[in-house]
Amino acid sequence: MSTSKTIRLGLIGAGRMGSFHGLTAARHIPGACLAAIADPTPGQAARLAAELDVQKVYVDPQQLLDDPDIDAVLIAAPARSHAELVISAARAGKSVFCEKPMAITLDEADRAIAAAADAQVTLQVGFNRRFARSFRTAHLDVVAGRIGTPQLLRSLTRDPALNNPAASPQWVIFLETLIHDFDTLRYLNPGAEAVEVFVMADALIAPAYKDKGFLDTAVVTIRFDNGAIATAEANFQAVYGYDVRGEVFGSAGMLTMGNVNDSDLLRYLASGVQADTQRMDTDLLRDAYVAELNHFVGCVRSGEKPLASGEDARAALAIARACIESFQLGKPVRVQGARS
């Protein structure tokens, strides 16, 4: 693709995350523009299009995919629709950026990866921590051997407030929240793959919903094929703010990354030391969200493989699926496809 051509992006899904990605595409990606928005919810696409001065609005996502003026699509629709949208977009010849998770089952993931490969289009998945400066630097430090061999790793996600557990899909804590942590742990332990998981999880915030299959608190232990042991944890109600952190302990040192604070401002007052904290993922990780879409457009131009590929999404999903099985069985479970 010409390096001078403006990449025309289409957005599928105009909810909270779609609106944020739409704003980024419209205003923060040099050499690209947001050319169309599709959302089946009445009025949703039109509202965002008016806000961002986008001329083309569709109710049916397939109409956007059939639009010959669109070069690539950003998928921010509900998670259970991601895989089929990726497949349809690839078959329409569009490069794809898909919010996590790319798929819910490994079969879906395989079909999505195959569709993108057959169409020879770019497929990138929204694992934004790979683009956060501290996580990216930590990855490069591990690659450079600055902390020796990774031995213990940790990644956590704590959301600031539980919204409506009744509306949460089953296994959401593994498939849509901890999926970030599973990818982060692979990213911080490059070249290694997870071979076994063990899960402890419960509904501690909303116990009345546990019998409906809802879990809001989880700790996962993961063993990697290079011997490293990792933990991933999630909770849906950190009253102090949106909390994302990581750690790699190695034979020659340790790296830590992530911070809940809004800035490095601390107030030393008579009542104690106080700091403001972030309450939204799009605030805490704003720069990473913007960077991942710029990276995507760069890959569409160059044909290079994205830093967060469909294969990365499948590997993280394999860990998530093993977690579901481990929770159901109450014992360690081998990750499907893990190397012997």
Short mmCIF file of C-alpha atoms in Angstrom, two decimals:
data_model
loop_
_atom_site.label_atom_id
_atom_site.label_comp_id
_atom_site.label_asym_id
_atom_site.label_seq_id
_atom_site.Cartn_x
_atom_site.Cartn_y
_atom_site.Cartn_z
CA MET A 1 0.00 0.00 0.00
CA SER A 2 1.23 3.50 -0.81
CA THR A 3 2.90 5.26 2.09
CA SER A 4 1.20 8.51 1.07
CA LYS A 5 -2.36 7.21 0.80
CA THR A 6 -4.74 8.18 3.58
CA ILE A 7 -5.95 5.00 5.28
CA ARG A 8 -9.73 5.13 5.50
CA LEU A 9 -10.93 3.41 8.66
CA GLY A 10 -14.36 2.05 9.44
CA LEU A 11 -15.54 1.58 13.02
CA ILE A 12 -17.88 -1.25 14.03
CA GLY A 13 -19.38 -0.60 17.45
CA ALA A 14 -20.07 2.89 18.80
CA GLY A 15 -20.37 2.16 22.51
CA ARG A 16 -17.95 3.35 25.19
CA MET A 17 -14.80 1.73 23.82
CA GLY A 18 -15.85 2.18 20.21
CA SER A 19 -16.40 5.88 20.80
CA PHE A 20 -12.91 6.19 22.26
CA HIS A 21 -11.33 4.34 19.34
CA GLY A 22 -13.42 6.44 16.96
CA LEU A 23 -12.12 9.66 18.49
CA THR A 24 -8.55 8.35 18.23
CA ALA A 25 -9.05 7.35 14.59
CA ALA A 26 -10.63 10.67 13.71
CA ARG A 27 -8.10 12.94 15.42
CA HIS A 28 -4.93 11.20 16.54
CA ILE A 29 -3.62 9.03 13.68
CA PRO A 30 -1.56 10.93 11.11
CA GLY A 31 -2.23 9.60 7.63
CA ALA A 32 -5.56 8.00 8.53
CA CYS A 33 -9.15 9.11 8.90
CA LEU A 34 -12.38 7.73 10.27
CA ALA A 35 -14.58 7.35 7.21
CA ALA A 36 -17.57 5.28 8.39
CA ILE A 37 -19.28 4.01 11.54
CA ALA A 38 -21.62 1.02 11.92
CA ASP A 39 -23.69 0.03 14.94
CA PRO A 40 -27.00 -1.88 15.01
CA THR A 41 -28.25 0.07 18.05
CA PRO A 42 -30.66 2.72 16.72
CA GLY A 43 -29.07 6.16 16.68
CA GLN A 44 -25.74 5.05 18.17
CA ALA A 45 -23.62 5.33 15.03
CA ALA A 46 -25.32 8.56 13.96
CA ARG A 47 -24.63 10.17 17.34
CA LEU A 48 -20.92 9.43 17.19
CA ALA A 49 -20.71 10.31 13.49
CA ALA A 50 -22.18 13.75 14.17
CA GLU A 51 -19.71 14.30 17.01
CA LEU A 52 -16.71 13.30 14.88
CA ASP A 53 -17.92 14.71 11.53
CA VAL A 54 -18.07 11.31 9.84
CA GLN A 55 -20.26 11.19 6.73
CA LYS A 56 -21.04 7.47 6.35
CA VAL A 57 -23.30 5.75 8.89
CA TYR A 58 -24.51 2.15 8.73
CA VAL A 59 -26.82 0.08 10.92
CA ASP A 60 -25.61 -3.23 9.44
CA PRO A 61 -21.84 -3.82 9.91
CA GLN A 62 -21.80 -5.86 6.68
CA GLN A 63 -22.72 -2.70 4.75
CA LEU A 64 -19.58 -1.06 6.11
CA LEU A 65 -17.51 -4.11 5.19
CA ASP A 66 -18.93 -4.00 1.66
CA ASP A 67 -17.98 -0.32 1.26
CA PRO A 68 -15.10 -0.25 -1.29
CA ASP A 69 -13.80 3.06 0.13
CA ILE A 70 -12.90 1.49 3.49
CA ASP A 71 -9.34 0.15 3.80
CA ALA A 72 -9.41 -1.24 7.34
CA VAL A 73 -11.85 -1.72 10.20
CA LEU A 74 -11.78 -1.25 13.94
CA ILE A 75 -13.99 -3.78 15.73
CA ALA A 76 -15.32 -2.66 19.10
CA ALA A 77 -18.62 -4.54 19.10
CA PRO A 78 -19.66 -6.92 21.93
CA ALA A 79 -17.05 -9.63 22.53
CA ARG A 80 -19.21 -12.57 21.47
CA SER A 81 -19.47 -11.13 17.95
CA HIS A 82 -15.74 -10.46 17.42
CA ALA A 83 -14.67 -13.63 15.68
CA GLU A 84 -17.38 -13.60 13.02
CA LEU A 85 -16.77 -9.90 12.36
CA VAL A 86 -13.03 -10.54 11.95
CA ILE A 87 -13.77 -13.34 9.49
CA SER A 88 -16.28 -11.23 7.53
CA ALA A 89 -13.90 -8.26 7.43
CA ALA A 90 -11.01 -10.40 6.19
CA ARG A 91 -13.18 -11.95 3.49
CA ALA A 92 -14.10 -8.43 2.42
CA GLY A 93 -10.40 -7.66 2.03
CA LYS A 94 -10.21 -5.28 5.00
CA SER A 95 -7.36 -5.22 7.48
CA VAL A 96 -8.64 -5.66 11.03
CA PHE A 97 -8.00 -4.19 14.44
CA CYS A 98 -10.15 -6.13 16.93
CA GLU A 99 -10.69 -5.35 20.57
CA LYS A 100 -9.94 -8.20 22.94
CA PRO A 101 -10.92 -10.98 23.07
CA MET A 102 -10.61 -11.80 19.38
CA ALA A 103 -12.66 -14.95 19.96
CA ILE A 104 -14.40 -16.92 22.70
CA THR A 105 -13.44 -20.43 21.58
CA LEU A 106 -10.20 -21.75 20.12
CA ASP A 107 -12.06 -22.92 17.02
CA GLU A 108 -13.29 -19.36 16.45
CA ALA A 109 -9.75 -18.04 16.94
CA ASP A 110 -8.34 -20.52 14.42
CA ARG A 111 -10.95 -19.55 11.85
CA ALA A 112 -10.29 -15.84 12.35
CA ILE A 113 -6.52 -16.27 11.99
CA ALA A 114 -7.00 -18.43 8.90
CA ALA A 115 -9.36 -15.90 7.29
CA ALA A 116 -6.86 -13.07 7.75
CA ALA A 117 -4.02 -15.21 6.42
CA ASP A 118 -6.02 -16.32 3.38
CA ALA A 119 -6.94 -12.72 2.57
CA GLN A 120 -3.41 -11.48 3.33
CA VAL A 121 -4.72 -8.67 5.52
CA THR A 122 -3.34 -7.28 8.77
CA LEU A 123 -4.90 -8.65 11.97
CA GLN A 124 -4.13 -6.89 15.25
CA VAL A 125 -5.78 -7.45 18.62
CA GLY A 126 -6.26 -4.79 21.32
CA PHE A 127 -3.74 -5.86 23.94
CA ASN A 128 -2.94 -2.28 24.88
CA ARG A 129 -0.40 -3.02 27.63
CA ARG A 130 2.11 -4.02 24.96
CA PHE A 131 2.04 -0.35 23.95
CA ALA A 132 2.23 1.18 27.44
CA ARG A 133 5.69 2.65 27.87
CA SER A 134 6.61 0.87 31.10
CA PHE A 135 5.40 -2.55 29.90
CA ARG A 136 7.12 -2.12 26.52
CA THR A 137 10.38 -1.11 28.20
CA ALA A 138 10.14 -4.05 30.61
CA HIS A 139 9.68 -6.45 27.67
CA LEU A 140 12.75 -5.04 25.94
CA ASP A 141 14.76 -5.29 29.18
CA VAL A 142 13.85 -8.97 29.50
CA VAL A 143 14.80 -9.57 25.86
CA ALA A 144 18.15 -7.82 26.48
CA GLY A 145 18.82 -10.06 29.50
CA ARG A 146 18.98 -7.18 31.97
CA ILE A 147 17.27 -9.19 34.73
CA GLY A 148 18.60 -12.59 33.75
CA THR A 149 16.19 -15.48 33.42
CA PRO A 150 12.55 -14.76 34.38
CA GLN A 151 11.52 -16.86 37.39
CA LEU A 152 8.45 -15.18 38.90
CA LEU A 153 5.95 -12.97 37.08
CA ARG A 154 2.83 -11.13 38.15
CA SER A 155 0.09 -9.22 36.37
CA LEU A 156 -3.08 -7.76 37.85
CA THR A 157 -6.21 -5.94 36.78
CA ARG A 158 -8.53 -4.33 39.30
CA ASP A 159 -11.52 -2.44 37.96
CA PRO A 160 -12.74 0.50 40.06
CA ALA A 161 -16.42 -0.48 40.36
CA LEU A 162 -18.64 -3.44 39.56
CA ASN A 163 -21.47 -2.30 37.31
CA ASN A 164 -24.28 -4.77 36.64
CA PRO A 165 -23.33 -8.41 37.31
CA ALA A 166 -26.66 -9.56 35.90
CA ALA A 167 -25.61 -8.27 32.48
CA SER A 168 -22.14 -9.83 32.56
CA PRO A 169 -21.57 -12.82 30.26
CA GLN A 170 -20.44 -16.09 31.82
CA TRP A 171 -16.69 -16.38 32.43
CA VAL A 172 -16.18 -12.69 31.69
CA ILE A 173 -13.41 -12.43 34.30
CA PHE A 174 -11.27 -14.91 32.33
CA LEU A 175 -12.29 -14.13 28.75
CA GLU A 176 -12.51 -10.33 28.87
CA THR A 177 -10.52 -9.12 31.89
CA LEU A 178 -7.73 -11.56 32.73
CA ILE A 179 -7.17 -12.12 29.01
CA HIS A 180 -5.14 -8.89 29.22
CA ASP A 181 -3.03 -10.32 32.04
CA PHE A 182 -2.47 -13.61 30.24
CA ASP A 183 -1.16 -11.74 27.22
CA THR A 184 0.94 -9.46 29.44
CA LEU A 185 2.61 -12.42 31.14
CA ARG A 186 3.49 -13.94 27.77
CA TYR A 187 4.82 -10.55 26.66
CA LEU A 188 6.99 -10.25 29.76
CA ASN A 189 8.28 -13.83 29.36
CA PRO A 190 9.09 -13.72 25.62
CA GLY A 191 9.56 -17.00 23.82
CA ALA A 192 7.93 -19.01 26.62
CA GLU A 193 4.45 -20.51 26.56
CA ALA A 194 2.05 -21.41 29.35
CA VAL A 195 1.71 -25.14 29.97
CA GLU A 196 -0.49 -25.41 33.08
CA VAL A 197 -2.91 -23.28 35.10
CA PHE A 198 -4.66 -23.50 38.45
CA VAL A 199 -7.52 -21.19 39.41
CA MET A 200 -9.08 -20.00 42.62
CA ALA A 201 -12.07 -17.71 42.00
CA ASP A 202 -15.26 -16.56 43.69
CA ALA A 203 -18.02 -13.97 43.73
CA LEU A 204 -16.90 -11.90 46.72
CA ILE A 205 -18.37 -8.58 45.63
CA ALA A 206 -21.71 -9.91 44.39
CA PRO A 207 -22.10 -13.34 46.02
CA ALA A 208 -25.77 -13.60 45.04
CA TYR A 209 -24.72 -14.01 41.41
CA LYS A 210 -22.29 -16.89 41.89
CA ASP A 211 -24.93 -19.53 41.24
CA LYS A 212 -25.61 -17.79 37.90
CA GLY A 213 -22.01 -18.38 36.84
CA PHE A 214 -20.67 -14.93 37.68
CA LEU A 215 -17.20 -14.55 39.23
CA ASP A 216 -15.75 -11.19 40.29
CA THR A 217 -12.48 -12.16 41.99
CA ALA A 218 -9.81 -14.56 40.73
CA VAL A 219 -6.20 -15.61 41.17
CA VAL A 220 -4.56 -17.76 38.51
CA THR A 221 -1.24 -19.56 38.85
CA ILE A 222 0.50 -20.29 35.55
CA ARG A 223 3.53 -22.45 34.87
CA PHE A 224 5.53 -21.69 31.72
CA ASP A 225 7.62 -24.10 29.70
CA ASN A 226 10.84 -22.25 30.63
CA GLY A 227 10.17 -23.02 34.30
CA ALA A 228 8.87 -19.58 35.25
CA ILE A 229 5.86 -19.38 37.56
CA ALA A 230 3.35 -16.54 37.17
CA THR A 231 0.26 -15.23 38.90
CA ALA A 232 -2.56 -13.26 37.35
CA GLU A 233 -5.24 -11.70 39.50
CA ALA A 234 -8.39 -9.70 38.91
CA ASN A 235 -11.09 -8.03 40.96
CA PHE A 236 -14.02 -5.96 39.77
CA GLN A 237 -14.16 -3.42 42.62
CA ALA A 238 -11.01 -1.58 43.65
CA VAL A 239 -12.55 1.36 45.48
CA TYR A 240 -9.34 3.39 45.21
CA GLY A 241 -9.18 3.49 41.38
CA TYR A 242 -8.34 1.61 38.19
CA ASP A 243 -5.31 -0.54 39.01
CA VAL A 244 -3.09 -2.23 36.40
CA ARG A 245 0.39 -3.45 37.37
CA GLY A 246 3.01 -5.99 36.39
CA GLU A 247 6.22 -7.48 37.77
CA VAL A 248 9.03 -9.70 36.51
CA PHE A 249 11.51 -11.17 38.96
CA GLY A 250 14.58 -12.71 37.37
CA SER A 251 17.90 -14.30 38.26
CA ALA A 252 19.65 -10.92 37.96
CA GLY A 253 17.03 -8.39 39.07
CA MET A 254 13.41 -7.31 39.03
CA LEU A 255 11.16 -5.02 36.96
CA THR A 256 7.89 -3.47 38.10
CA MET A 257 5.46 -1.49 36.01
CA GLY A 258 2.10 0.23 36.28
CA ASN A 259 0.66 2.82 38.62
CA VAL A 260 -2.83 3.69 39.75
CA ASN A 261 -2.00 7.36 40.33
CA ASP A 262 -3.28 10.12 38.07
CA SER A 263 0.13 11.85 38.24
CA ASP A 264 3.22 12.01 40.44
CA LEU A 265 1.58 14.71 42.59
CA LEU A 266 1.40 13.80 46.28
CA ARG A 267 -0.37 15.97 48.87
CA TYR A 268 1.21 15.93 52.32
CA LEU A 269 -1.59 17.09 54.60
CA ALA A 270 -2.43 17.00 58.28
CA SER A 271 -4.67 14.00 57.60
CA GLY A 272 -1.89 12.12 55.79
CA VAL A 273 -0.44 11.68 52.30
CA GLN A 274 -2.97 11.76 49.44
CA ALA A 275 -2.86 11.21 45.66
CA ASP A 276 -5.48 11.35 42.93
CA THR A 277 -6.13 8.10 41.05
CA GLN A 278 -7.51 7.18 37.65
CA ARG A 279 -11.00 5.68 37.38
CA MET A 280 -11.15 4.70 33.70
CA ASP A 281 -9.00 2.41 31.57
CA THR A 282 -9.09 4.96 28.76
CA ASP A 283 -7.53 7.52 31.12
CA LEU A 284 -4.94 5.30 32.81
CA LEU A 285 -3.82 3.74 29.51
CA ARG A 286 -4.77 6.53 27.11
CA ASP A 287 -1.36 6.79 25.45
CA ALA A 288 -1.23 3.02 24.96
CA TYR A 289 -4.66 2.99 23.30
CA VAL A 290 -3.58 5.73 20.91
CA ALA A 291 -0.23 4.04 20.22
CA GLU A 292 -1.81 0.68 19.36
CA LEU A 293 -4.05 2.20 16.67
CA ASN A 294 -1.14 4.16 15.20
CA HIS A 295 0.83 0.89 15.16
CA PHE A 296 -2.06 -0.84 13.40
CA VAL A 297 -2.19 1.78 10.64
CA GLY A 298 1.59 1.51 10.28
CA CYS A 299 1.29 -2.26 9.83
CA VAL A 300 -1.48 -1.82 7.25
CA ARG A 301 0.89 0.38 5.25
CA SER A 302 4.02 -1.75 5.64
CA GLY A 303 2.58 -5.25 5.73
CA GLU A 304 4.56 -5.97 8.91
CA LYS A 305 3.11 -8.31 11.52
CA PRO A 306 1.58 -6.40 14.47
CA LEU A 307 3.06 -6.56 17.96
CA ALA A 308 -0.26 -8.02 19.15
CA SER A 309 -1.19 -10.62 16.54
CA GLY A 310 -4.02 -13.06 16.06
CA GLU A 311 -1.68 -15.82 17.23
CA ASP A 312 -1.02 -13.86 20.44
CA ALA A 313 -4.76 -13.58 20.96
CA ARG A 314 -5.17 -17.32 20.49
CA ALA A 315 -2.42 -18.10 23.00
CA ALA A 316 -4.01 -15.86 25.64
CA LEU A 317 -7.41 -17.42 24.91
CA ALA A 318 -5.96 -20.91 25.37
CA ILE A 319 -4.92 -19.88 28.88
CA ALA A 320 -8.39 -18.42 29.56
CA ARG A 321 -10.13 -21.60 28.40
CA ALA A 322 -7.85 -23.70 30.60
CA CYS A 323 -8.78 -21.42 33.53
CA ILE A 324 -12.46 -22.11 33.01
CA GLU A 325 -11.77 -25.84 33.05
CA SER A 326 -9.55 -25.55 36.13
CA PHE A 327 -12.26 -23.67 38.02
CA GLN A 328 -14.88 -26.22 37.05
CA LEU A 329 -12.70 -29.19 38.02
CA GLY A 330 -10.98 -27.62 41.02
CA LYS A 331 -7.53 -28.81 39.94
CA PRO A 332 -4.61 -27.79 37.70
CA VAL A 333 -5.27 -28.08 33.98
CA ARG A 334 -2.89 -28.31 31.06
CA VAL A 335 -3.16 -25.53 28.48
CA GLN A 336 -4.45 -26.84 25.14
CA GLY A 337 -1.72 -26.84 22.54
CA ALA A 338 1.05 -26.37 25.12
CA ARG A 339 4.46 -27.68 24.11
CA SER A 340 5.44 -30.95 25.78
#
